[in-house]
PDB file of C-alpha atoms in Angstrom:
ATOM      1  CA  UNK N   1    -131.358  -2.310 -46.070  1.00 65.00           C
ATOM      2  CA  UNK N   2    -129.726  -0.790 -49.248  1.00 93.00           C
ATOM      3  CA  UNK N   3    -130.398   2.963 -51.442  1.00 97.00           C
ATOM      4  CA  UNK N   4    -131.470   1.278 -54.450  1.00 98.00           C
ATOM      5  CA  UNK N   5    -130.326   3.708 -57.879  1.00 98.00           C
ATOM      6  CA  UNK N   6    -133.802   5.152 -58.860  1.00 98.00           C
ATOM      7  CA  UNK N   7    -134.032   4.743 -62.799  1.00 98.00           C
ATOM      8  CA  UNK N   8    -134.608   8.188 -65.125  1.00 98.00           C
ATOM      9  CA  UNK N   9    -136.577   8.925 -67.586  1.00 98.00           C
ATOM     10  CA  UNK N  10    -135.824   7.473 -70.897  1.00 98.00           C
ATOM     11  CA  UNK N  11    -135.167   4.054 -69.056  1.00 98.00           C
ATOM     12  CA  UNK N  12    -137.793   1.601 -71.002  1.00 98.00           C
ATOM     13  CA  UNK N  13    -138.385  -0.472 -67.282  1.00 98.00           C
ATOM     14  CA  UNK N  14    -140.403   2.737 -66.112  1.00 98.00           C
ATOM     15  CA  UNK N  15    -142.887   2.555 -69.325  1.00 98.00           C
ATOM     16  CA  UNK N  16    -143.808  -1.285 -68.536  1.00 98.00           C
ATOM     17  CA  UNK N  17    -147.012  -2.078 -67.006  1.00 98.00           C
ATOM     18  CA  UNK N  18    -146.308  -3.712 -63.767  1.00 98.00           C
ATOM     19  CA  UNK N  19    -147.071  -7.278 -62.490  1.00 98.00           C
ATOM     20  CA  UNK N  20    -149.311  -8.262 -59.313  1.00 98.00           C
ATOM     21  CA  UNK N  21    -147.383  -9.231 -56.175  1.00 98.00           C
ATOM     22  CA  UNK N  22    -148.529 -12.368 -55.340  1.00 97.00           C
ATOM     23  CA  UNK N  23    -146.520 -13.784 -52.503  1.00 96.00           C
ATOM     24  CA  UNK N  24    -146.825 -11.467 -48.973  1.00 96.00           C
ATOM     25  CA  UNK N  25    -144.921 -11.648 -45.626  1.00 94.00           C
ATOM     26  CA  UNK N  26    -141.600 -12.881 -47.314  1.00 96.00           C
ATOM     27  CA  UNK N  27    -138.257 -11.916 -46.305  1.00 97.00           C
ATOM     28  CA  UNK N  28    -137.905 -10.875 -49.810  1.00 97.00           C
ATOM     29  CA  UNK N  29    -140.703  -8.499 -49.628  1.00 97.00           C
ATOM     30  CA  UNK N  30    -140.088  -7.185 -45.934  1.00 97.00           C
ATOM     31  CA  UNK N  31    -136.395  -6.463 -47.856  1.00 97.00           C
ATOM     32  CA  UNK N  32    -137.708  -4.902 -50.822  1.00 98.00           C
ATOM     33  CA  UNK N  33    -139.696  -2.392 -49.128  1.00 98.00           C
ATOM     34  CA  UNK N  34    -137.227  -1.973 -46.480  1.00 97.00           C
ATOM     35  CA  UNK N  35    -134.839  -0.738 -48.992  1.00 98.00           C
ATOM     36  CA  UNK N  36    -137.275   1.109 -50.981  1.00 98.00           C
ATOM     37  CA  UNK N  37    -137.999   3.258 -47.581  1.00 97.00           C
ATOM     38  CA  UNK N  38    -134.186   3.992 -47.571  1.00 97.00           C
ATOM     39  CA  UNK N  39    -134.579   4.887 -50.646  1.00 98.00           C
ATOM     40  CA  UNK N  40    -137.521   7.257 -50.654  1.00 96.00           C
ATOM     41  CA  UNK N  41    -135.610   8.908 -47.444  1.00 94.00           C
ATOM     42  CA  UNK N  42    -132.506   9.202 -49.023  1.00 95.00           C
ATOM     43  CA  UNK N  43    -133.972  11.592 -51.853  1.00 93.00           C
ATOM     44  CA  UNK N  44    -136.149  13.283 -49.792  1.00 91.00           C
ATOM     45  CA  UNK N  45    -138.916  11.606 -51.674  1.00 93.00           C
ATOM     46  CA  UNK N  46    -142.591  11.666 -50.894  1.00 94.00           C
ATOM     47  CA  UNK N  47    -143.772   8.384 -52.577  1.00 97.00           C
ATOM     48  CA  UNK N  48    -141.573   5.522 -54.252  1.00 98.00           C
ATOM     49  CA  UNK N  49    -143.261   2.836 -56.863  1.00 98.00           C
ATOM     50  CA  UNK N  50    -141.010  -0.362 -57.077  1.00 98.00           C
ATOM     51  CA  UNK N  51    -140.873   0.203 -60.968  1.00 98.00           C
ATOM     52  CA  UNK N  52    -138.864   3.022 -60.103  1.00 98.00           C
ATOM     53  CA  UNK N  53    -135.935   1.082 -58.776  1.00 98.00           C
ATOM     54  CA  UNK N  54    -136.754  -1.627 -61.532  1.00 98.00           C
ATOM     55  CA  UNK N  55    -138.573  -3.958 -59.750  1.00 98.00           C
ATOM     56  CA  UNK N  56    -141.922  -4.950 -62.226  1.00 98.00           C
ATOM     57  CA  UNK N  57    -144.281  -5.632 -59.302  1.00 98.00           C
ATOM     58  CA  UNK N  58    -147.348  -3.484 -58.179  1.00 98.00           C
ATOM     59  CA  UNK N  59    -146.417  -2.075 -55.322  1.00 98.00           C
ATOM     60  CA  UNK N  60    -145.648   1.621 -54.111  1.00 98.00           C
ATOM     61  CA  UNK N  61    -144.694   3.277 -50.933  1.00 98.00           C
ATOM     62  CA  UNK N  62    -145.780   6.925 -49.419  1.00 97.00           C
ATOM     63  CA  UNK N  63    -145.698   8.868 -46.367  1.00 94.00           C
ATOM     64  CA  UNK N  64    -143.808  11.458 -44.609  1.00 90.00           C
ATOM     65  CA  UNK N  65    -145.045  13.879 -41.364  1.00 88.00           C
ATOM     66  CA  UNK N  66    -142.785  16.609 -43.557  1.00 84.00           C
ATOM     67  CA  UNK N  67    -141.094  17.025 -46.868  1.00 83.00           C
ATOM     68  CA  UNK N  68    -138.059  19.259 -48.220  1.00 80.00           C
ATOM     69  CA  UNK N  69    -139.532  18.758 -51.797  1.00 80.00           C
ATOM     70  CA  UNK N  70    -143.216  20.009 -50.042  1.00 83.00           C
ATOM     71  CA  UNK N  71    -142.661  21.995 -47.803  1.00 83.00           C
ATOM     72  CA  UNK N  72    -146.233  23.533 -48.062  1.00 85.00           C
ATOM     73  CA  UNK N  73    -147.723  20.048 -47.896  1.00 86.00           C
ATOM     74  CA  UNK N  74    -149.613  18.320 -44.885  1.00 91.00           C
ATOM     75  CA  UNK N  75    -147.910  14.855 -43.728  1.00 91.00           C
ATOM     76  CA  UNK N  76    -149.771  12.006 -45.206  1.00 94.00           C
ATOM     77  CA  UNK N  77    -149.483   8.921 -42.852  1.00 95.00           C
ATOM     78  CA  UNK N  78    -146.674   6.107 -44.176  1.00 96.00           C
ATOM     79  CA  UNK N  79    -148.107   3.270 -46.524  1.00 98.00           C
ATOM     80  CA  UNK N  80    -147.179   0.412 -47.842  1.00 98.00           C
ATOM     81  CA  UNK N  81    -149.637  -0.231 -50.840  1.00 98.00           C
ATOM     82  CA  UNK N  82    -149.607  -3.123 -53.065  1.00 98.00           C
ATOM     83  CA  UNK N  83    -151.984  -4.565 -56.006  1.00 98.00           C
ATOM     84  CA  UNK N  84    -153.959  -1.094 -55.826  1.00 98.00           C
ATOM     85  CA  UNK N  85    -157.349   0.611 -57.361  1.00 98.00           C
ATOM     86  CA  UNK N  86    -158.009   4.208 -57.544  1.00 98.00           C
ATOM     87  CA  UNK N  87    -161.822   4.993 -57.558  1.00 98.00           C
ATOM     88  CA  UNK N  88    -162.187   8.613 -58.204  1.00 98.00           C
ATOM     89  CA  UNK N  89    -165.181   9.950 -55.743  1.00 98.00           C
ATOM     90  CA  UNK N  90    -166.075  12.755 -58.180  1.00 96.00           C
ATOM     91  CA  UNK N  91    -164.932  14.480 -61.368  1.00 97.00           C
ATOM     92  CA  UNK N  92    -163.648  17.078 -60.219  1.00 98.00           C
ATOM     93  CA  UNK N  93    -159.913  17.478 -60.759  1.00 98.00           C
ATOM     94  CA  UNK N  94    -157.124  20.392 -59.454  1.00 98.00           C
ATOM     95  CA  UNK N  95    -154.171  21.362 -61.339  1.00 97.00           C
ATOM     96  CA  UNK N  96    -150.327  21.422 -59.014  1.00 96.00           C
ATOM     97  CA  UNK N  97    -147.176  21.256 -59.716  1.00 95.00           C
ATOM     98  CA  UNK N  98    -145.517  17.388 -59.250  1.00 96.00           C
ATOM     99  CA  UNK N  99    -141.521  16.551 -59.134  1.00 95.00           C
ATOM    100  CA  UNK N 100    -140.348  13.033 -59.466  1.00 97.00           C
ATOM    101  CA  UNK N 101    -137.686  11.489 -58.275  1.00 96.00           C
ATOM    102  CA  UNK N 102    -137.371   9.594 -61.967  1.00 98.00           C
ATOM    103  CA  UNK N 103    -137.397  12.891 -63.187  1.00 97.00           C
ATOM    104  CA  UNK N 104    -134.661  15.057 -61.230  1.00 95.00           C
ATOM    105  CA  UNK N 105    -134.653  18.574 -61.326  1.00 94.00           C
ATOM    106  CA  UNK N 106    -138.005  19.036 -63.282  1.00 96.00           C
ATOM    107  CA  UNK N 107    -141.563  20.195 -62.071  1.00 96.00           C
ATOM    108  CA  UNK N 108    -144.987  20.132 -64.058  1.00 98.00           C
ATOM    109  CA  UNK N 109    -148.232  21.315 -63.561  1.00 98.00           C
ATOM    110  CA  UNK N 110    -150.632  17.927 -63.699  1.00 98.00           C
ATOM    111  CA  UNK N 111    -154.689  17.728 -63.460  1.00 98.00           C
ATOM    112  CA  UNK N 112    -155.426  15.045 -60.557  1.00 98.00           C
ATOM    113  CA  UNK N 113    -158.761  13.478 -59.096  1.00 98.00           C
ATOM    114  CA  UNK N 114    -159.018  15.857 -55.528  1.00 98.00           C
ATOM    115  CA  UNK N 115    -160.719  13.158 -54.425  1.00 98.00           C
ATOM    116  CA  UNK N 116    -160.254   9.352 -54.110  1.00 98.00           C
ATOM    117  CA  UNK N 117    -160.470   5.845 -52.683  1.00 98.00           C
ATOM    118  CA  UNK N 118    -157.859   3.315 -52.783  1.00 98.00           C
ATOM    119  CA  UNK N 119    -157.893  -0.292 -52.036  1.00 98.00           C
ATOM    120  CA  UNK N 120    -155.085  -3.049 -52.132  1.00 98.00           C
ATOM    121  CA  UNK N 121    -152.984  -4.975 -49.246  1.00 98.00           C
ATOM    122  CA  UNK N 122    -150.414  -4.299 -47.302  1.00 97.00           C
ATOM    123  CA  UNK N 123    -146.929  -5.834 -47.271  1.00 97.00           C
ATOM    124  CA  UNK N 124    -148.599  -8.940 -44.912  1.00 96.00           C
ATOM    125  CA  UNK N 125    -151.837  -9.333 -47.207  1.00 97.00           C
ATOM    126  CA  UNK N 126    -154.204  -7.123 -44.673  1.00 97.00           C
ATOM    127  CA  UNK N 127    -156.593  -5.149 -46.656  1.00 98.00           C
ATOM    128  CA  UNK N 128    -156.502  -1.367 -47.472  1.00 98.00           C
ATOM    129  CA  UNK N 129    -159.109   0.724 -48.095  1.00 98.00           C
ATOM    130  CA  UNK N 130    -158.865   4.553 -47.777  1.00 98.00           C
ATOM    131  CA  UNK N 131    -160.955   7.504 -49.363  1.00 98.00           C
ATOM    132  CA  UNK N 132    -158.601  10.547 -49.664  1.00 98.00           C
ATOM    133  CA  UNK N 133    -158.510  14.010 -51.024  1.00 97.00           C
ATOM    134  CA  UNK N 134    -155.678  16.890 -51.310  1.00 96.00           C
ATOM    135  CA  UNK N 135    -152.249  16.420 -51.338  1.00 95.00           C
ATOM    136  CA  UNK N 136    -152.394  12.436 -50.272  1.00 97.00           C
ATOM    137  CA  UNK N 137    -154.767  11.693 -53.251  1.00 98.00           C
ATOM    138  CA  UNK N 138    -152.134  13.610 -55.412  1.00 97.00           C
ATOM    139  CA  UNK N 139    -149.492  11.193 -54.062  1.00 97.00           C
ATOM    140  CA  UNK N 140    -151.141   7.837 -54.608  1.00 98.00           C
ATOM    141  CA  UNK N 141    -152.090   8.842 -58.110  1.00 98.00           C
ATOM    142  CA  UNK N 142    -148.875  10.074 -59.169  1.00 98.00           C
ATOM    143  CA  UNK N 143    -147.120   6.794 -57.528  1.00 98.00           C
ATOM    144  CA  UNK N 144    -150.022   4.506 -58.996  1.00 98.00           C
ATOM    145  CA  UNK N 145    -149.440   5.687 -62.392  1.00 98.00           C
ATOM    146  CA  UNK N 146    -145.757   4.390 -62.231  1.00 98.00           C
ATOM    147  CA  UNK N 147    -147.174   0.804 -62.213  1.00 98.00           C
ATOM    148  CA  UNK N 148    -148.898   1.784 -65.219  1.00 98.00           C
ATOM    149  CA  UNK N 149    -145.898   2.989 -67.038  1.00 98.00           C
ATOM    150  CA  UNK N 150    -146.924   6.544 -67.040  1.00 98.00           C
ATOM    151  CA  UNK N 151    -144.434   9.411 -65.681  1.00 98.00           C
ATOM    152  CA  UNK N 152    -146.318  12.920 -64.470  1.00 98.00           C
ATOM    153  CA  UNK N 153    -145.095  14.848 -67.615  1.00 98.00           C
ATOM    154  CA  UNK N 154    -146.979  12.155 -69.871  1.00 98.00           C
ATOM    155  CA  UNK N 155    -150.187  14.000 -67.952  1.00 98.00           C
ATOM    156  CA  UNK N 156    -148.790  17.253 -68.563  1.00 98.00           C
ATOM    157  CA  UNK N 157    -151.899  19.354 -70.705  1.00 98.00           C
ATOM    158  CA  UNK N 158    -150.041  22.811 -70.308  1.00 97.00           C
ATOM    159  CA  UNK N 159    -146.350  22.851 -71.036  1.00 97.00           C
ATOM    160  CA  UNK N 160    -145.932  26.526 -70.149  1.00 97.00           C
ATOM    161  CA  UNK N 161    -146.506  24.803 -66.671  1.00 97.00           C
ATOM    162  CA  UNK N 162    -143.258  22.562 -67.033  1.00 98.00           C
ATOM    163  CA  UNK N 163    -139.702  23.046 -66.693  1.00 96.00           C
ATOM    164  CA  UNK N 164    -136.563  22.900 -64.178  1.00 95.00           C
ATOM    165  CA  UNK N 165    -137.255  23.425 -60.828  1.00 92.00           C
ATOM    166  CA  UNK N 166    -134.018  25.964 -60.117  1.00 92.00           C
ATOM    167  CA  UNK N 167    -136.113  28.515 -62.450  1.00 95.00           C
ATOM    168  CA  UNK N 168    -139.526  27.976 -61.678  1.00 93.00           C
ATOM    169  CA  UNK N 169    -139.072  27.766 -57.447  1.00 90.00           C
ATOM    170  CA  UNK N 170    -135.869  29.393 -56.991  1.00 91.00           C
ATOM    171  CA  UNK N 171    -136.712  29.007 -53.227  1.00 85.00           C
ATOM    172  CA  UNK N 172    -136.379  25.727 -53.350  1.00 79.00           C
ATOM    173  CA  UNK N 173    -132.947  24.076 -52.776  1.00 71.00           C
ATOM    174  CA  UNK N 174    -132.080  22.509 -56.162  1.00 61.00           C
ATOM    175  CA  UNK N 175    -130.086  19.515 -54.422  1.00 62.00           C
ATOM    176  CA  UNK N 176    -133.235  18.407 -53.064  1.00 64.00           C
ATOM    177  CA  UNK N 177    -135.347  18.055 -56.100  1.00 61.00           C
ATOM    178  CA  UNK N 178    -133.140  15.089 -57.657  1.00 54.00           C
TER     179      UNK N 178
END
């Protein structure tokens, strides 16, 4: 188990489109997400997509029971989620403020379903199917979009709602929002 460097913004691997994981229950895998766990703990992360650490495959991780980043959000249960499909379960969307760990030190308001199913496999192959709303569908969106090349601010619509985290939540420890 390694902390695997989480690429920034501006690196061209986060803007590809991400390739299906076809092989499950490997060593390789059971590494892969192993490390990207460490990883994800290690930055006091919520969710991790393994574009982020420059791996092309579709597959993301979430989870915590509490969050430094959050600290007003309820625990959403640990998942390994690979080859996924959002379904919206209704229109309506809410607008809150995301960080990213490919995008230290900056927060932005961004419209998300509230409410959603997801489907894909686990790490073994076992299917996953969830319908979700709040803070958790927030998560999976914002980590599913990384296998579609798209960073949060790319969903910004209000950029009076965007900037560095130290000035807009000076309550929040800045060393914890890289």
């Amino acid at each position: 188990m390694t902390v695997r460097e989480i690429l920034k913004m501006g690196d061209a691997r986060l803007l590809r489109v991400a390739e299906p994981v076809r092989e499950f229950g490997t060593p390789a895998m059971e590494a892969l997400i192993a490390d990207m766990f460490d990883t994800m703990h290690h930055a006091n992360g919520a969710g991790l997509a393994a574009p982020q650490i420059g791996v092309n495959l579709q597959l993301v991780i979430f989870g915590f029971k509490d969050n430094q980043r959050y600290p007003d959000a309820p625990a959403v249960p640990q998942t390994v989620l690979i080859n996924p499909v959002l379904t919206p379960l209704s229109n309506e969307k809410e607008e809150a403020f995301e960080g990213c760990l490919s995008v230290p030190g900056l927060r932005g308001s961004v419209p998300r379903f509230t409410q959603l199913r997801y489907e894909g496999v686990d790490q073994h192959g076992k299917r996953i199917e969830r319908e979700v709303d709040g803070f958790h569908a927030r998560v999976v969106q914002h980590e599913v979009d990384h296998l579609l090349g798209i960073l949060y601010p790319m969903r910004i619509e209000d950029f009076t709602k965007f900037g560095y985290t130290q000035v807009m939540f000076p309550d929040l420890d800045p060393d914890e929002d890289d």
